[in-house]
Amino acid sequence: MVSKLLATTDAARRNYPIALLVGLIGGAFAAIVKFGWEVPFPPRTPERNATNPPQELLQQLGFSADFTHTTVGFNGNDLPIISFIIHFGFSIFFGLLYCILAEKYPKVKAGQGAVFGLLVWIVFHALLMPAMGTVPAPWDQPLEEHLSEAFGHVIWMWAIEIVRRDLRNRITHQPDPEVEPASQR
C-alpha cells in the first residue's frame, strides 16, 4: 500500500518550472477562495477573531499587537493587512508544495486535492496550532469552527487543484505526468 501511495511519475514527463508557476497562481487564487468561504461560514466567533490565529502566532513570535493588528483602508473598511499577508503566504506556500508534489507523486491529488486539504487542516488546526497555544485545543473549539475550517480547506485545495490542472495542461499541451499523452495511446 505504501508503495502505491509513493508511486512516482516518469521523470521525463515532470515539469517543475510550470509547477512553480501554477502553484503560485493557484495559491493566490485559492487564498481568495478561502476568504470567500469564510464570509458565509466564519470559523471563529467575533470575540476569538479579535486576535486571529495569524496575529496570535506572530505575537507568540515576539511581534507587537500594534504590528499584528496593522490595518489598511479600502472603501471605508479597515483590513488586517498583516493577517492577509500570512493568509496569502500560507496559501501560496502550500500551492507551490502541492503542485511540485503532484508532478512526482500523483496520489497527492487524491479527491482532486481534498485529502491534501484535510491533512493540512488536521496538521495545523488540530495539532500544531493547539500544541503551540495559538488556538484552543480541538475539543475546546466550537463545532462550527471545525466544520468551517475542514470544509474550507477542502474547497481551498480543490481550487488549487483546478488551477493546477487547467493551467499546467494549457501551458504544456500535455496531460499530467502520470497520464499517457493521446499521441502515445
Short mmCIF file of C-alpha atoms in Angstrom, two decimals:
data_model
loop_
_atom_site.label_atom_id
_atom_site.label_comp_id
_atom_site.label_asym_id
_atom_site.label_seq_id
_atom_site.Cartn_x
_atom_site.Cartn_y
_atom_site.Cartn_z
CA MET A 1 0.00 0.00 0.00
CA VAL A 2 2.78 2.46 0.88
CA SER A 3 4.45 1.72 -2.44
CA LYS A 4 1.24 2.66 -4.27
CA LEU A 5 0.99 5.91 -2.31
CA LEU A 6 4.59 6.75 -3.12
CA ALA A 7 4.42 5.69 -6.78
CA THR A 8 6.16 8.26 -8.92
CA THR A 9 5.76 9.59 -12.43
CA ASP A 10 8.25 9.32 -15.27
CA ALA A 11 10.93 11.95 -14.56
CA ALA A 12 11.00 12.97 -18.23
CA ARG A 13 7.32 13.98 -18.05
CA ARG A 14 7.68 16.24 -14.99
CA ASN A 15 7.74 19.99 -15.44
CA TYR A 16 8.82 21.70 -12.22
CA PRO A 17 9.09 25.25 -13.61
CA ILE A 18 5.46 25.08 -14.73
CA ALA A 19 4.53 23.51 -11.37
CA LEU A 20 6.06 26.53 -9.61
CA LEU A 21 4.19 28.97 -11.84
CA VAL A 22 0.81 27.26 -11.46
CA GLY A 23 1.43 26.74 -7.73
CA LEU A 24 1.99 30.47 -7.29
CA ILE A 25 -1.13 31.36 -9.27
CA GLY A 26 -3.22 28.60 -7.70
CA GLY A 27 -2.12 29.52 -4.19
CA ALA A 28 -3.02 33.20 -4.68
CA PHE A 29 -6.36 32.30 -6.28
CA ALA A 30 -7.22 29.80 -3.55
CA ALA A 31 -6.42 32.33 -0.81
CA ILE A 32 -9.21 34.47 -2.24
CA VAL A 33 -11.49 31.43 -2.48
CA LYS A 34 -10.84 30.67 1.21
CA PHE A 35 -11.66 34.28 2.11
CA GLY A 36 -14.92 33.89 0.21
CA TRP A 37 -15.71 30.64 2.02
CA GLU A 38 -15.29 32.36 5.38
CA VAL A 39 -17.87 35.06 4.63
CA PRO A 40 -20.90 32.74 4.98
CA PHE A 41 -19.04 30.30 7.27
CA PRO A 42 -16.87 32.34 9.68
CA PRO A 43 -14.55 29.96 11.51
CA ARG A 44 -14.33 31.93 14.75
CA THR A 45 -16.63 33.91 16.96
CA PRO A 46 -16.12 37.70 16.81
CA GLU A 47 -14.50 37.58 20.26
CA ARG A 48 -12.00 34.90 19.23
CA ASN A 49 -11.35 36.69 15.95
CA ALA A 50 -10.41 39.97 17.69
CA THR A 51 -6.90 38.48 17.56
CA ASN A 52 -7.00 35.86 14.83
CA PRO A 53 -4.60 32.89 14.62
CA PRO A 54 -2.06 34.58 12.29
CA GLN A 55 -1.95 37.60 14.61
CA GLU A 56 -1.65 35.39 17.70
CA LEU A 57 1.15 33.32 16.14
CA LEU A 58 3.13 36.44 15.26
CA GLN A 59 2.63 37.79 18.78
CA GLN A 60 3.91 34.47 20.16
CA LEU A 61 6.99 35.01 17.99
CA GLY A 62 7.57 38.42 19.58
CA PHE A 63 5.80 40.83 17.24
CA SER A 64 3.79 43.56 18.93
CA ALA A 65 0.00 43.64 18.95
CA ASP A 66 0.19 47.04 17.26
CA PHE A 67 2.12 45.48 14.38
CA THR A 68 -0.02 42.34 14.07
CA HIS A 69 -3.22 44.41 14.11
CA THR A 70 -2.00 46.90 11.48
CA THR A 71 -4.76 47.75 9.05
CA VAL A 72 -5.06 49.39 5.66
CA GLY A 73 -8.16 51.16 4.48
CA PHE A 74 -10.11 50.22 1.40
CA ASN A 75 -13.51 51.63 0.56
CA GLY A 76 -14.03 52.74 4.15
CA ASN A 77 -13.07 49.34 5.61
CA ASP A 78 -10.08 48.70 7.87
CA LEU A 79 -8.46 45.49 6.63
CA PRO A 80 -5.97 43.46 8.72
CA ILE A 81 -3.08 43.59 6.25
CA ILE A 82 -0.66 41.51 8.33
CA SER A 83 -3.23 38.71 8.61
CA PHE A 84 -3.79 38.92 4.85
CA ILE A 85 -0.05 38.61 4.19
CA ILE A 86 0.13 35.49 6.39
CA HIS A 87 -3.05 34.08 4.79
CA PHE A 88 -1.73 34.58 1.24
CA GLY A 89 1.77 33.38 2.18
CA PHE A 90 0.37 30.17 3.69
CA SER A 91 -1.81 29.53 0.65
CA ILE A 92 0.95 30.26 -1.86
CA PHE A 93 3.44 28.09 0.05
CA PHE A 94 1.06 25.13 0.03
CA GLY A 95 0.06 25.82 -3.57
CA LEU A 96 3.72 25.57 -4.57
CA LEU A 97 4.32 22.48 -2.42
CA TYR A 98 1.21 20.72 -3.71
CA CYS A 99 1.95 21.44 -7.38
CA ILE A 100 5.56 20.30 -7.05
CA LEU A 101 4.49 17.11 -5.26
CA ALA A 102 1.78 16.49 -7.87
CA GLU A 103 4.42 16.37 -10.61
CA LYS A 104 6.16 13.42 -8.95
CA TYR A 105 3.57 11.79 -6.68
CA PRO A 106 0.17 11.62 -8.40
CA LYS A 107 -1.57 10.23 -5.30
CA VAL A 108 -1.17 13.63 -3.64
CA LYS A 109 -4.08 14.70 -5.86
CA ALA A 110 -6.48 12.22 -4.22
CA GLY A 111 -10.02 13.54 -4.24
CA GLN A 112 -8.91 16.41 -6.50
CA GLY A 113 -6.80 17.77 -3.65
CA ALA A 114 -9.45 17.32 -0.96
CA VAL A 115 -7.42 14.76 1.01
CA PHE A 116 -4.36 17.03 0.98
CA GLY A 117 -6.52 19.94 2.17
CA LEU A 118 -7.93 17.88 5.04
CA LEU A 119 -4.42 16.79 6.03
CA VAL A 120 -3.28 20.43 6.13
CA TRP A 121 -6.28 21.28 8.31
CA ILE A 122 -5.57 18.39 10.70
CA VAL A 123 -1.86 19.16 10.98
CA PHE A 124 -2.29 22.90 11.54
CA HIS A 125 -5.69 23.38 13.18
CA ALA A 126 -5.97 20.17 15.20
CA LEU A 127 -2.31 19.53 16.06
CA LEU A 128 0.31 22.27 15.63
CA MET A 129 -1.56 25.46 16.49
CA PRO A 130 -3.27 23.94 19.56
CA ALA A 131 0.06 22.46 20.70
CA MET A 132 1.66 25.90 20.40
CA GLY A 133 -1.22 27.58 22.23
CA THR A 134 -2.11 29.66 19.17
CA VAL A 135 -5.67 28.34 19.20
CA PRO A 136 -7.58 26.36 21.84
CA ALA A 137 -7.36 22.58 21.97
CA PRO A 138 -9.60 20.95 19.36
CA TRP A 139 -12.13 19.84 22.00
CA ASP A 140 -12.35 23.46 23.22
CA GLN A 141 -13.16 24.81 19.76
CA PRO A 142 -16.79 25.04 18.66
CA LEU A 143 -18.07 22.52 16.12
CA GLU A 144 -18.75 25.40 13.71
CA GLU A 145 -15.05 26.23 13.68
CA HIS A 146 -14.11 22.65 12.80
CA LEU A 147 -16.75 22.49 10.06
CA SER A 148 -15.77 25.84 8.58
CA GLU A 149 -12.06 25.10 8.65
CA ALA A 150 -12.27 21.47 7.48
CA PHE A 151 -14.59 22.15 4.55
CA GLY A 152 -12.82 25.45 3.87
CA HIS A 153 -9.52 23.61 3.50
CA VAL A 154 -11.15 21.12 1.11
CA ILE A 155 -12.52 23.95 -1.07
CA TRP A 156 -9.20 25.82 -0.81
CA MET A 157 -7.14 22.86 -2.02
CA TRP A 158 -9.69 21.94 -4.67
CA ALA A 159 -9.31 25.47 -6.04
CA ILE A 160 -5.54 24.95 -6.22
CA GLU A 161 -6.05 21.62 -7.99
CA ILE A 162 -8.45 23.14 -10.53
CA VAL A 163 -5.96 25.90 -11.34
CA ARG A 164 -3.04 23.45 -11.35
CA ARG A 165 -4.60 21.02 -13.74
CA ASP A 166 -6.07 23.59 -16.09
CA LEU A 167 -3.04 25.85 -16.36
CA ARG A 168 -0.48 23.04 -16.44
CA ASN A 169 -2.30 21.28 -19.25
CA ARG A 170 -2.93 24.51 -21.20
CA ILE A 171 0.69 25.65 -20.91
CA THR A 172 2.35 22.30 -21.64
CA HIS A 173 -0.32 20.99 -24.05
CA GLN A 174 0.18 17.68 -22.22
CA PRO A 175 -1.84 15.79 -19.62
CA ASP A 176 -0.48 15.29 -16.11
CA PRO A 177 2.74 13.25 -15.97
CA GLU A 178 1.01 10.01 -14.94
CA VAL A 179 -1.42 10.19 -17.90
CA GLU A 180 -0.16 8.83 -21.18
CA PRO A 181 -0.33 11.51 -23.91
CA ALA A 182 -3.00 10.93 -26.56
CA SER A 183 -0.31 10.58 -29.22
CA GLN A 184 1.04 7.50 -27.43
CA ARG A 185 -2.26 5.76 -26.73
#
